[in-house]
C-alpha cells in the first residue's frame, strides 16, 4: 500500500515519524513524507522520499500566516492549557478559549497553501493511508479529498482527545444559537472546498497510533493502536569520547530541540542550571549551543558542552537526565531506563507538566512545580536525590520494561494494513 506521512515543520515532529516510516518501507510499502521545503533535507537524510508542500516555514511565528504579528507564547499561558485536567476548571468558556487559541496554531501548521498542495499531491499519488501528527490537520483533509484511510500518530499525550469529549458535552448542553466550536468552524469550509465534510474523525483520526507506555497515557474513549517508541534524533557521528566508558557517573543536561529551534528560546536560566550541576560528583554532558552559552563566562570543570549528541547514543551511559519535559527527550529517557529531573513550564505548554507529574508518580524521577521560579539549590537537591536513592532507578527500569513490552513499529504494520483495508474509501 501507499502511505503518506505529514507532520508540523519541526525536526522533533518529523523525527518522531521516522521509525514507523522505516518499518512500513521494510515491509514493502511505498512511503512519502510531506512537509515544508525547509524540512526536506531532514526527511531525505532519514532515508525517506520527501514531498514539498506550501512555502518554507518561519519558526518565529506559531500563528496563522495571515497573522504577521505572532503572539508571544507566554501571553497565551492562561488559555493554552490543553494540559488542564482538573474537572472544576473545564468550563465551557475555558475550553472554548483553549480551542480558539490553539486553532490559530493549527492554522499556522496547515495554512491554505499547505492544504492545497497536500490535497493536490494526495489526489495525484493516491495513498491508501495518511498518518498525521497531532497538530497537522492538513493530513485528514488530504485523506478525505482522496479517499484514503487516515490516522493520527501521537506526538505526546492525547490532550486534544482528553479535552475534546468534555468540550463537546459542554457544547451540547448550550442552546443551539450559542454553540461554538472554533476547530470545526475552521475545518468545515476547508473540507467543503476539497469535497468533504466535517466530523470528529477529522479531529481524532479513524484510529490513533500511540507510542506511549500504557501507564503514562490519558484515558480517552477512542481506538488506539499501541506502538513502542523508537528514538531517532537524526543522522550523527558518535563522538570518540562517547565510545569510552565514563570514569564516573554521567548526567545529561538538555533543553531540547523544540525550545531551541521553534518555541523562541529557553524557559529556564542556563546559568542557574550550570550552577546547580557545578561540583556535582558526576560528568555532566550539556547539549547547549553557542547561542545558549553566550552569557556564560566559564563552564564548571565537570561540564562538557556539546552542540548536539544523539540522546539514543548518550543516555545508555547516563545515571540521570535533567530536562524540560519535551516528548522526544522524555521518551528517550524512558526507553533507556534513565531517572529524570524535569523542569516543565508552569503553564502555556502542550503536555510537559502532565508528563512530569506522571513520571514522578511512577517513581522514575522528580519534577519542579515551576521552572521559572526553581532555584539552582532546588535543582541540585533533586539531582542529588535521584542519583542517591535506588528507588528512582527501579522506577525508571519499570517504565523501560513496560515500553519494551509494547509492540515495535514492525509489529504494528500488519495492524495498519488491516485497518487501512477496512477504512479507506478509494
mmCIF file of N, CA and C in Angstrom, residues 164-291:
data_model
loop_
_atom_site.group_PDB
_atom_site.id
_atom_site.type_symbol
_atom_site.label_atom_id
_atom_site.label_comp_id
_atom_site.label_asym_id
_atom_site.label_seq_id
_atom_site.Cartn_x
_atom_site.Cartn_y
_atom_site.Cartn_z
ATOM 1 N N UNK A 164 -11.396 17.116 24.201
ATOM 2 C CA UNK A 164 -12.403 17.227 23.148
ATOM 3 C C UNK A 164 -13.749 16.653 23.580
ATOM 4 N N UNK A 165 -13.745 15.477 24.160
ATOM 5 C CA UNK A 165 -15.002 14.874 24.579
ATOM 6 C C UNK A 165 -15.725 15.707 25.617
ATOM 7 N N UNK A 166 -14.970 16.243 26.581
ATOM 8 C CA UNK A 166 -15.569 17.085 27.620
ATOM 9 C C UNK A 166 -16.135 18.362 27.016
ATOM 10 N N UNK A 167 -15.414 18.933 26.053
ATOM 11 C CA UNK A 167 -15.874 20.168 25.423
ATOM 12 C C UNK A 167 -17.156 19.938 24.625
ATOM 13 N N UNK A 168 -17.216 18.869 23.866
ATOM 14 C CA UNK A 168 -18.415 18.605 23.064
ATOM 15 C C UNK A 168 -19.634 18.372 23.949
ATOM 16 N N UNK A 169 -19.441 17.743 25.094
ATOM 17 C CA UNK A 169 -20.553 17.589 26.039
ATOM 18 C C UNK A 169 -21.032 18.954 26.520
ATOM 19 N N UNK A 170 -20.083 19.856 26.818
ATOM 20 C CA UNK A 170 -20.454 21.201 27.265
ATOM 21 C C UNK A 170 -21.163 21.972 26.154
ATOM 22 N N UNK A 171 -20.720 21.798 24.915
ATOM 23 C CA UNK A 171 -21.368 22.465 23.778
ATOM 24 C C UNK A 171 -22.813 21.989 23.637
ATOM 25 N N UNK A 172 -23.029 20.690 23.749
ATOM 26 C CA UNK A 172 -24.378 20.135 23.576
ATOM 27 C C UNK A 172 -25.351 20.606 24.657
ATOM 28 N N UNK A 173 -24.841 21.018 25.802
ATOM 29 C CA UNK A 173 -25.713 21.496 26.878
ATOM 30 C C UNK A 173 -26.156 22.937 26.669
ATOM 31 N N UNK A 174 -25.574 23.623 25.691
ATOM 32 C CA UNK A 174 -25.907 25.018 25.447
ATOM 33 C C UNK A 174 -27.032 25.133 24.418
ATOM 34 N N UNK A 175 -27.779 26.244 24.439
ATOM 35 C CA UNK A 175 -28.774 26.477 23.384
ATOM 36 C C UNK A 175 -28.103 26.449 22.011
ATOM 37 N N UNK A 176 -28.827 25.997 21.023
ATOM 38 C CA UNK A 176 -28.255 25.825 19.687
ATOM 39 C C UNK A 176 -27.607 27.106 19.184
ATOM 40 N N UNK A 177 -28.255 28.253 19.430
ATOM 41 C CA UNK A 177 -27.732 29.518 18.909
ATOM 42 C C UNK A 177 -26.447 29.960 19.614
ATOM 43 N N UNK A 178 -26.105 29.327 20.729
ATOM 44 C CA UNK A 178 -24.905 29.708 21.484
ATOM 45 C C UNK A 178 -23.796 28.662 21.375
ATOM 46 N N UNK A 179 -23.965 27.704 20.513
ATOM 47 C CA UNK A 179 -22.955 26.656 20.369
ATOM 48 C C UNK A 179 -21.863 27.103 19.403
ATOM 49 N N UNK A 180 -20.617 27.027 19.856
ATOM 50 C CA UNK A 180 -19.476 27.397 19.017
ATOM 51 C C UNK A 180 -18.383 26.344 19.158
ATOM 52 N N UNK A 181 -17.706 26.090 18.066
ATOM 53 C CA UNK A 181 -16.593 25.145 18.051
ATOM 54 C C UNK A 181 -15.530 25.697 17.105
ATOM 55 N N UNK A 182 -14.523 26.404 17.630
ATOM 56 C CA UNK A 182 -13.529 27.048 16.758
ATOM 57 C C UNK A 182 -12.848 26.083 15.792
ATOM 58 N N UNK A 183 -12.576 24.873 16.243
ATOM 59 C CA UNK A 183 -11.898 23.917 15.372
ATOM 60 C C UNK A 183 -12.791 23.513 14.202
ATOM 61 N N UNK A 184 -14.049 23.233 14.473
ATOM 62 C CA UNK A 184 -14.984 22.893 13.398
ATOM 63 C C UNK A 184 -15.220 24.085 12.476
ATOM 64 N N UNK A 185 -15.308 25.279 13.052
ATOM 65 C CA UNK A 185 -15.554 26.474 12.238
ATOM 66 C C UNK A 185 -14.407 26.732 11.266
ATOM 67 N N UNK A 186 -13.193 26.351 11.637
ATOM 68 C CA UNK A 186 -12.058 26.471 10.719
ATOM 69 C C UNK A 186 -12.071 25.350 9.681
ATOM 70 N N UNK A 187 -12.257 24.107 10.122
ATOM 71 C CA UNK A 187 -12.071 22.966 9.233
ATOM 72 C C UNK A 187 -13.249 22.709 8.294
ATOM 73 N N UNK A 188 -14.465 23.046 8.707
ATOM 74 C CA UNK A 188 -15.630 22.739 7.858
ATOM 75 C C UNK A 188 -15.531 23.364 6.469
ATOM 76 N N UNK A 189 -15.294 24.678 6.343
ATOM 77 C CA UNK A 189 -15.190 25.241 4.989
ATOM 78 C C UNK A 189 -13.979 24.729 4.222
ATOM 79 N N UNK A 190 -12.896 24.409 4.931
ATOM 80 C CA UNK A 190 -11.721 23.839 4.260
ATOM 81 C C UNK A 190 -12.079 22.491 3.644
ATOM 82 N N UNK A 191 -12.742 21.654 4.420
ATOM 83 C CA UNK A 191 -13.153 20.345 3.915
ATOM 84 C C UNK A 191 -14.135 20.474 2.760
ATOM 85 N N UNK A 192 -15.066 21.411 2.861
ATOM 86 C CA UNK A 192 -16.047 21.604 1.792
ATOM 87 C C UNK A 192 -15.372 22.025 0.492
ATOM 88 N N UNK A 193 -14.329 22.866 0.599
ATOM 89 C CA UNK A 193 -13.601 23.287 -0.607
ATOM 90 C C UNK A 193 -12.969 22.099 -1.317
ATOM 91 N N UNK A 194 -12.596 21.099 -0.537
ATOM 92 C CA UNK A 194 -11.902 19.947 -1.119
ATOM 93 C C UNK A 194 -12.797 18.722 -1.221
ATOM 94 N N UNK A 195 -14.113 18.948 -1.144
ATOM 95 C CA UNK A 195 -15.057 17.876 -1.423
ATOM 96 C C UNK A 195 -15.394 16.974 -0.266
ATOM 97 N N UNK A 196 -15.199 17.434 0.960
ATOM 98 C CA UNK A 196 -15.511 16.603 2.119
ATOM 99 C C UNK A 196 -16.358 17.337 3.121
ATOM 100 N N UNK A 197 -16.647 16.688 4.231
ATOM 101 C CA UNK A 197 -17.422 17.288 5.303
ATOM 102 C C UNK A 197 -16.774 17.005 6.640
ATOM 103 N N UNK A 198 -17.152 17.802 7.645
ATOM 104 C CA UNK A 198 -16.534 17.682 8.963
ATOM 105 C C UNK A 198 -17.231 16.627 9.812
ATOM 106 N N UNK A 199 -16.442 15.823 10.507
ATOM 107 C CA UNK A 199 -16.923 15.021 11.625
ATOM 108 C C UNK A 199 -15.743 14.825 12.574
ATOM 109 N N UNK A 200 -15.975 14.141 13.673
ATOM 110 C CA UNK A 200 -14.936 14.045 14.701
ATOM 111 C C UNK A 200 -13.749 13.184 14.290
ATOM 112 N N UNK A 201 -13.896 12.368 13.233
ATOM 113 C CA UNK A 201 -12.736 11.634 12.730
ATOM 114 C C UNK A 201 -11.648 12.580 12.237
ATOM 115 N N UNK A 202 -12.045 13.769 11.790
ATOM 116 C CA UNK A 202 -11.066 14.747 11.316
ATOM 117 C C UNK A 202 -10.225 15.266 12.480
ATOM 118 N N UNK A 203 -10.774 15.278 13.661
ATOM 119 C CA UNK A 203 -10.049 15.735 14.852
ATOM 120 C C UNK A 203 -9.220 14.610 15.457
ATOM 121 N N UNK A 204 -9.792 13.401 15.480
ATOM 122 C CA UNK A 204 -9.193 12.297 16.229
ATOM 123 C C UNK A 204 -8.566 11.213 15.359
ATOM 124 N N UNK A 205 -8.820 11.248 14.050
ATOM 125 C CA UNK A 205 -8.384 10.150 13.205
ATOM 126 C C UNK A 205 -9.345 8.977 13.306
ATOM 127 N N UNK A 206 -9.354 8.116 12.274
ATOM 128 C CA UNK A 206 -10.167 6.903 12.366
ATOM 129 C C UNK A 206 -9.657 6.032 13.511
ATOM 130 N N UNK A 207 -8.371 6.065 13.716
ATOM 131 C CA UNK A 207 -7.738 5.454 14.885
ATOM 132 C C UNK A 207 -6.477 6.252 15.167
ATOM 133 N N UNK A 208 -5.775 5.925 16.245
ATOM 134 C CA UNK A 208 -4.595 6.687 16.644
ATOM 135 C C UNK A 208 -3.474 5.737 17.043
ATOM 136 N N UNK A 209 -2.308 5.925 16.449
ATOM 137 C CA UNK A 209 -1.112 5.183 16.851
ATOM 138 C C UNK A 209 -0.501 5.906 18.048
ATOM 139 N N UNK A 210 -0.383 5.186 19.164
ATOM 140 C CA UNK A 210 0.031 5.798 20.432
ATOM 141 C C UNK A 210 1.366 5.212 20.883
ATOM 142 N N UNK A 211 2.451 6.013 20.851
ATOM 143 C CA UNK A 211 3.774 5.495 21.197
ATOM 144 C C UNK A 211 4.140 5.653 22.673
ATOM 145 N N UNK A 212 3.157 5.664 23.563
ATOM 146 C CA UNK A 212 3.421 5.895 24.980
ATOM 147 C C UNK A 212 3.272 4.615 25.786
ATOM 148 N N UNK A 213 4.041 4.460 26.864
ATOM 149 C CA UNK A 213 3.764 3.360 27.793
ATOM 150 C C UNK A 213 2.344 3.496 28.340
ATOM 151 N N UNK A 214 1.658 2.396 28.499
ATOM 152 C CA UNK A 214 0.241 2.456 28.869
ATOM 153 C C UNK A 214 0.009 3.178 30.187
ATOM 154 N N UNK A 215 0.934 3.080 31.129
ATOM 155 C CA UNK A 215 0.730 3.703 32.438
ATOM 156 C C UNK A 215 0.828 5.223 32.388
ATOM 157 N N UNK A 216 1.384 5.771 31.314
ATOM 158 C CA UNK A 216 1.522 7.224 31.193
ATOM 159 C C UNK A 216 0.420 7.847 30.336
ATOM 160 N N UNK A 217 -0.411 7.042 29.692
ATOM 161 C CA UNK A 217 -1.427 7.580 28.784
ATOM 162 C C UNK A 217 -2.580 8.229 29.541
ATOM 163 N N UNK A 218 -3.281 9.114 28.844
ATOM 164 C CA UNK A 218 -4.529 9.667 29.353
ATOM 165 C C UNK A 218 -5.681 8.740 28.972
ATOM 166 N N UNK A 219 -6.709 8.729 29.790
ATOM 167 C CA UNK A 219 -7.876 7.895 29.498
ATOM 168 C C UNK A 219 -8.804 8.646 28.542
ATOM 169 N N UNK A 220 -8.929 8.125 27.331
ATOM 170 C CA UNK A 220 -9.781 8.722 26.301
ATOM 171 C C UNK A 220 -10.531 7.589 25.606
ATOM 172 N N UNK A 221 -11.810 7.791 25.340
ATOM 173 C CA UNK A 221 -12.628 6.789 24.658
ATOM 174 C C UNK A 221 -12.376 6.884 23.154
ATOM 175 N N UNK A 222 -11.427 6.104 22.682
ATOM 176 C CA UNK A 222 -11.005 6.188 21.282
ATOM 177 C C UNK A 222 -10.261 4.902 20.949
ATOM 178 N N UNK A 223 -10.127 4.602 19.664
ATOM 179 C CA UNK A 223 -9.404 3.416 19.212
ATOM 180 C C UNK A 223 -7.915 3.746 19.093
ATOM 181 N N UNK A 224 -7.119 3.181 19.992
ATOM 182 C CA UNK A 224 -5.672 3.395 19.973
ATOM 183 C C UNK A 224 -4.959 2.117 19.550
ATOM 184 N N UNK A 225 -3.898 2.296 18.784
ATOM 185 C CA UNK A 225 -3.002 1.203 18.421
ATOM 186 C C UNK A 225 -1.676 1.463 19.131
ATOM 187 N N UNK A 226 -1.366 0.710 20.196
ATOM 188 C CA UNK A 226 -0.121 0.970 20.921
ATOM 189 C C UNK A 226 1.103 0.599 20.092
ATOM 190 N N UNK A 227 2.146 1.413 20.207
ATOM 191 C CA UNK A 227 3.390 1.163 19.483
ATOM 192 C C UNK A 227 4.562 1.614 20.347
ATOM 193 N N UNK A 228 5.601 0.823 20.379
ATOM 194 C CA UNK A 228 6.801 1.190 21.132
ATOM 195 C C UNK A 228 7.478 2.408 20.500
ATOM 196 N N UNK A 229 7.874 3.338 21.337
ATOM 197 C CA UNK A 229 8.645 4.482 20.842
ATOM 198 C C UNK A 229 10.071 4.036 20.560
ATOM 199 N N UNK A 230 10.544 4.309 19.358
ATOM 200 C CA UNK A 230 11.929 4.033 18.982
ATOM 201 C C UNK A 230 12.609 5.375 18.757
ATOM 202 N N UNK A 231 13.570 5.753 19.587
ATOM 203 C CA UNK A 231 14.185 7.078 19.444
ATOM 204 C C UNK A 231 14.944 7.220 18.126
ATOM 205 N N UNK A 232 14.741 8.349 17.485
ATOM 206 C CA UNK A 232 15.527 8.742 16.317
ATOM 207 C C UNK A 232 15.782 10.230 16.439
ATOM 208 N N UNK A 233 17.041 10.627 16.377
ATOM 209 C CA UNK A 233 17.395 12.031 16.580
ATOM 210 C C UNK A 233 18.169 12.612 15.405
ATOM 211 N N UNK A 234 18.059 11.982 14.251
ATOM 212 C CA UNK A 234 18.746 12.487 13.078
ATOM 213 C C UNK A 234 20.094 11.814 12.892
ATOM 214 N N UNK A 235 20.658 11.936 11.691
ATOM 215 C CA UNK A 235 21.967 11.333 11.424
ATOM 216 C C UNK A 235 23.060 12.072 12.175
ATOM 217 N N UNK A 236 23.966 11.335 12.756
ATOM 218 C CA UNK A 236 25.068 11.953 13.502
ATOM 219 C C UNK A 236 26.171 10.929 13.695
ATOM 220 N N UNK A 237 27.395 11.412 13.750
ATOM 221 C CA UNK A 237 28.531 10.556 14.078
ATOM 222 C C UNK A 237 28.684 10.502 15.598
ATOM 223 N N UNK A 238 28.951 9.321 16.111
ATOM 224 C CA UNK A 238 29.160 9.176 17.553
ATOM 225 C C UNK A 238 30.553 9.713 17.887
ATOM 226 N N UNK A 239 30.659 10.708 18.780
ATOM 227 C CA UNK A 239 31.972 11.272 19.102
ATOM 228 C C UNK A 239 32.864 10.258 19.822
ATOM 229 N N UNK A 240 34.171 10.428 19.667
ATOM 230 C CA UNK A 240 35.128 9.483 20.258
ATOM 231 C C UNK A 240 34.954 9.362 21.768
ATOM 232 N N UNK A 241 34.719 10.495 22.443
ATOM 233 C CA UNK A 241 34.634 10.444 23.905
ATOM 234 C C UNK A 241 33.469 9.600 24.385
ATOM 235 N N UNK A 242 32.439 9.451 23.543
ATOM 236 C CA UNK A 242 31.278 8.668 23.943
ATOM 237 C C UNK A 242 31.518 7.170 23.769
ATOM 238 N N UNK A 243 32.560 6.805 23.031
ATOM 239 C CA UNK A 243 32.882 5.393 22.853
ATOM 240 C C UNK A 243 33.582 4.811 24.068
ATOM 241 N N UNK A 244 34.135 5.672 24.917
ATOM 242 C CA UNK A 244 34.834 5.225 26.124
ATOM 243 C C UNK A 244 33.870 5.181 27.300
ATOM 244 N N UNK A 245 33.950 4.165 28.158
ATOM 245 C CA UNK A 245 33.105 4.133 29.362
ATOM 246 C C UNK A 245 33.405 5.348 30.238
ATOM 247 N N UNK A 246 32.378 5.985 30.811
ATOM 248 C CA UNK A 246 32.629 7.150 31.672
ATOM 249 C C UNK A 246 33.419 6.751 32.913
ATOM 250 N N UNK A 247 34.307 7.649 33.344
ATOM 251 C CA UNK A 247 35.139 7.365 34.514
ATOM 252 C C UNK A 247 34.375 7.570 35.815
ATOM 253 N N UNK A 248 33.268 8.282 35.752
ATOM 254 C CA UNK A 248 32.387 8.426 36.917
ATOM 255 C C UNK A 248 30.956 8.577 36.402
ATOM 256 N N UNK A 249 30.025 8.742 37.316
ATOM 257 C CA UNK A 249 28.631 8.871 36.887
ATOM 258 C C UNK A 249 28.488 9.988 35.859
ATOM 259 N N UNK A 250 27.558 9.778 34.940
ATOM 260 C CA UNK A 250 27.325 10.778 33.895
ATOM 261 C C UNK A 250 25.882 11.262 33.981
ATOM 262 N N UNK A 251 25.695 12.573 33.844
ATOM 263 C CA UNK A 251 24.375 13.197 33.854
ATOM 264 C C UNK A 251 24.204 13.971 32.553
ATOM 265 N N UNK A 252 23.065 13.804 31.912
ATOM 266 C CA UNK A 252 22.741 14.570 30.708
ATOM 267 C C UNK A 252 21.918 15.790 31.088
ATOM 268 N N UNK A 253 22.310 16.949 30.586
ATOM 269 C CA UNK A 253 21.539 18.185 30.739
ATOM 270 C C UNK A 253 21.146 18.632 29.338
ATOM 271 N N UNK A 254 19.860 18.652 29.051
ATOM 272 C CA UNK A 254 19.405 19.052 27.720
ATOM 273 C C UNK A 254 18.113 19.841 27.824
ATOM 274 N N UNK A 255 17.965 20.831 26.962
ATOM 275 C CA UNK A 255 16.743 21.633 26.930
ATOM 276 C C UNK A 255 15.910 21.353 25.686
ATOM 277 N N UNK A 256 16.388 20.463 24.825
ATOM 278 C CA UNK A 256 15.570 20.004 23.713
ATOM 279 C C UNK A 256 15.643 20.882 22.475
ATOM 280 N N UNK A 257 15.350 20.256 21.323
ATOM 281 C CA UNK A 257 15.383 20.969 20.047
ATOM 282 C C UNK A 257 14.198 21.902 19.867
ATOM 283 N N UNK A 258 13.014 21.517 20.356
ATOM 284 C CA UNK A 258 11.823 22.348 20.133
ATOM 285 C C UNK A 258 11.994 23.726 20.737
ATOM 286 N N UNK A 259 12.454 23.764 21.974
ATOM 287 C CA UNK A 259 12.621 25.051 22.646
ATOM 288 C C UNK A 259 13.688 25.875 21.948
ATOM 289 N N UNK A 260 14.764 25.223 21.531
ATOM 290 C CA UNK A 260 15.878 25.931 20.899
ATOM 291 C C UNK A 260 15.502 26.469 19.525
ATOM 292 N N UNK A 261 14.780 25.665 18.724
ATOM 293 C CA UNK A 261 14.595 25.998 17.316
ATOM 294 C C UNK A 261 13.225 26.561 16.967
ATOM 295 N N UNK A 262 12.196 26.288 17.784
ATOM 296 C CA UNK A 262 10.836 26.652 17.395
ATOM 297 C C UNK A 262 10.161 27.576 18.390
ATOM 298 N N UNK A 263 10.265 27.288 19.679
ATOM 299 C CA UNK A 263 9.430 27.964 20.669
ATOM 300 C C UNK A 263 10.010 29.261 21.198
ATOM 301 N N UNK A 264 11.103 29.729 20.631
ATOM 302 C CA UNK A 264 11.542 31.072 20.942
ATOM 303 C C UNK A 264 12.569 31.204 22.040
ATOM 304 N N UNK A 265 13.214 30.123 22.439
ATOM 305 C CA UNK A 265 14.280 30.254 23.416
ATOM 306 C C UNK A 265 14.017 29.479 24.687
ATOM 307 N N UNK A 266 15.044 29.442 25.524
ATOM 308 C CA UNK A 266 14.984 28.651 26.743
ATOM 309 C C UNK A 266 14.077 29.296 27.777
ATOM 310 N N UNK A 267 13.383 28.462 28.540
ATOM 311 C CA UNK A 267 12.448 28.939 29.550
ATOM 312 C C UNK A 267 13.024 28.838 30.953
ATOM 313 N N UNK A 268 14.239 28.414 31.066
ATOM 314 C CA UNK A 268 14.923 28.371 32.355
ATOM 315 C C UNK A 268 16.272 29.051 32.190
ATOM 316 N N UNK A 269 16.855 29.456 33.305
ATOM 317 C CA UNK A 269 18.158 30.111 33.277
ATOM 318 C C UNK A 269 19.256 29.068 33.120
ATOM 319 N N UNK A 270 19.997 29.153 32.025
ATOM 320 C CA UNK A 270 21.097 28.215 31.818
ATOM 321 C C UNK A 270 22.169 28.425 32.874
ATOM 322 N N UNK A 271 22.372 29.673 33.274
ATOM 323 C CA UNK A 271 23.325 29.940 34.341
ATOM 324 C C UNK A 271 22.954 29.226 35.629
ATOM 325 N N UNK A 272 21.666 29.242 35.971
ATOM 326 C CA UNK A 272 21.210 28.545 37.181
ATOM 327 C C UNK A 272 21.403 27.035 37.057
ATOM 328 N N UNK A 273 21.134 26.499 35.868
ATOM 329 C CA UNK A 273 21.306 25.057 35.687
ATOM 330 C C UNK A 273 22.770 24.661 35.826
ATOM 331 N N UNK A 274 23.654 25.461 35.250
ATOM 332 C CA UNK A 274 25.080 25.153 35.368
ATOM 333 C C UNK A 274 25.558 25.311 36.804
ATOM 334 N N UNK A 275 24.997 26.285 37.513
ATOM 335 C CA UNK A 275 25.321 26.424 38.936
ATOM 336 C C UNK A 275 24.849 25.196 39.715
ATOM 337 N N UNK A 276 23.691 24.669 39.332
ATOM 338 C CA UNK A 276 23.139 23.512 40.039
ATOM 339 C C UNK A 276 24.011 22.273 39.887
ATOM 340 N N UNK A 277 24.647 22.119 38.727
ATOM 341 C CA UNK A 277 25.439 20.905 38.499
ATOM 342 C C UNK A 277 26.916 21.104 38.795
ATOM 343 N N UNK A 278 27.338 22.340 39.054
ATOM 344 C CA UNK A 278 28.743 22.599 39.367
ATOM 345 C C UNK A 278 29.145 21.808 40.609
ATOM 346 N N UNK A 279 30.301 21.168 40.553
ATOM 347 C CA UNK A 279 30.846 20.385 41.668
ATOM 348 C C UNK A 279 30.032 19.136 41.986
ATOM 349 N N UNK A 280 29.030 18.824 41.183
ATOM 350 C CA UNK A 280 28.334 17.551 41.335
ATOM 351 C C UNK A 280 29.324 16.432 41.043
ATOM 352 N N UNK A 281 29.274 15.379 41.839
ATOM 353 C CA UNK A 281 30.202 14.269 41.631
ATOM 354 C C UNK A 281 29.743 13.443 40.432
ATOM 355 N N UNK A 282 29.846 14.060 39.273
ATOM 356 C CA UNK A 282 29.419 13.419 38.032
ATOM 357 C C UNK A 282 29.961 14.219 36.860
ATOM 358 N N UNK A 283 30.139 13.541 35.737
ATOM 359 C CA UNK A 283 30.412 14.235 34.482
ATOM 360 C C UNK A 283 29.072 14.671 33.903
ATOM 361 N N UNK A 284 28.928 15.951 33.610
ATOM 362 C CA UNK A 284 27.681 16.485 33.078
ATOM 363 C C UNK A 284 27.877 16.786 31.597
ATOM 364 N N UNK A 285 27.090 16.144 30.749
ATOM 365 C CA UNK A 285 27.109 16.425 29.315
ATOM 366 C C UNK A 285 25.926 17.335 29.023
ATOM 367 N N UNK A 286 26.219 18.581 28.651
ATOM 368 C CA UNK A 286 25.181 19.592 28.419
ATOM 369 C C UNK A 286 25.053 19.844 26.925
ATOM 370 N N UNK A 287 23.888 19.547 26.358
ATOM 371 C CA UNK A 287 23.675 19.767 24.924
ATOM 372 C C UNK A 287 23.200 21.205 24.727
ATOM 373 N N UNK A 288 24.147 22.119 24.734
ATOM 374 C CA UNK A 288 23.880 23.551 24.617
ATOM 375 C C UNK A 288 24.730 24.115 23.491
ATOM 376 N N UNK A 289 24.115 24.947 22.641
ATOM 377 C CA UNK A 289 24.883 25.515 21.537
ATOM 378 C C UNK A 289 25.497 26.859 21.928
ATOM 379 N N UNK A 290 26.199 27.473 20.979
ATOM 380 C CA UNK A 290 26.923 28.712 21.268
ATOM 381 C C UNK A 290 25.986 29.830 21.699
ATOM 382 N N UNK A 291 24.819 29.936 21.070
ATOM 383 C CA UNK A 291 23.868 30.980 21.462
ATOM 384 C C UNK A 291 23.404 30.791 22.899
#
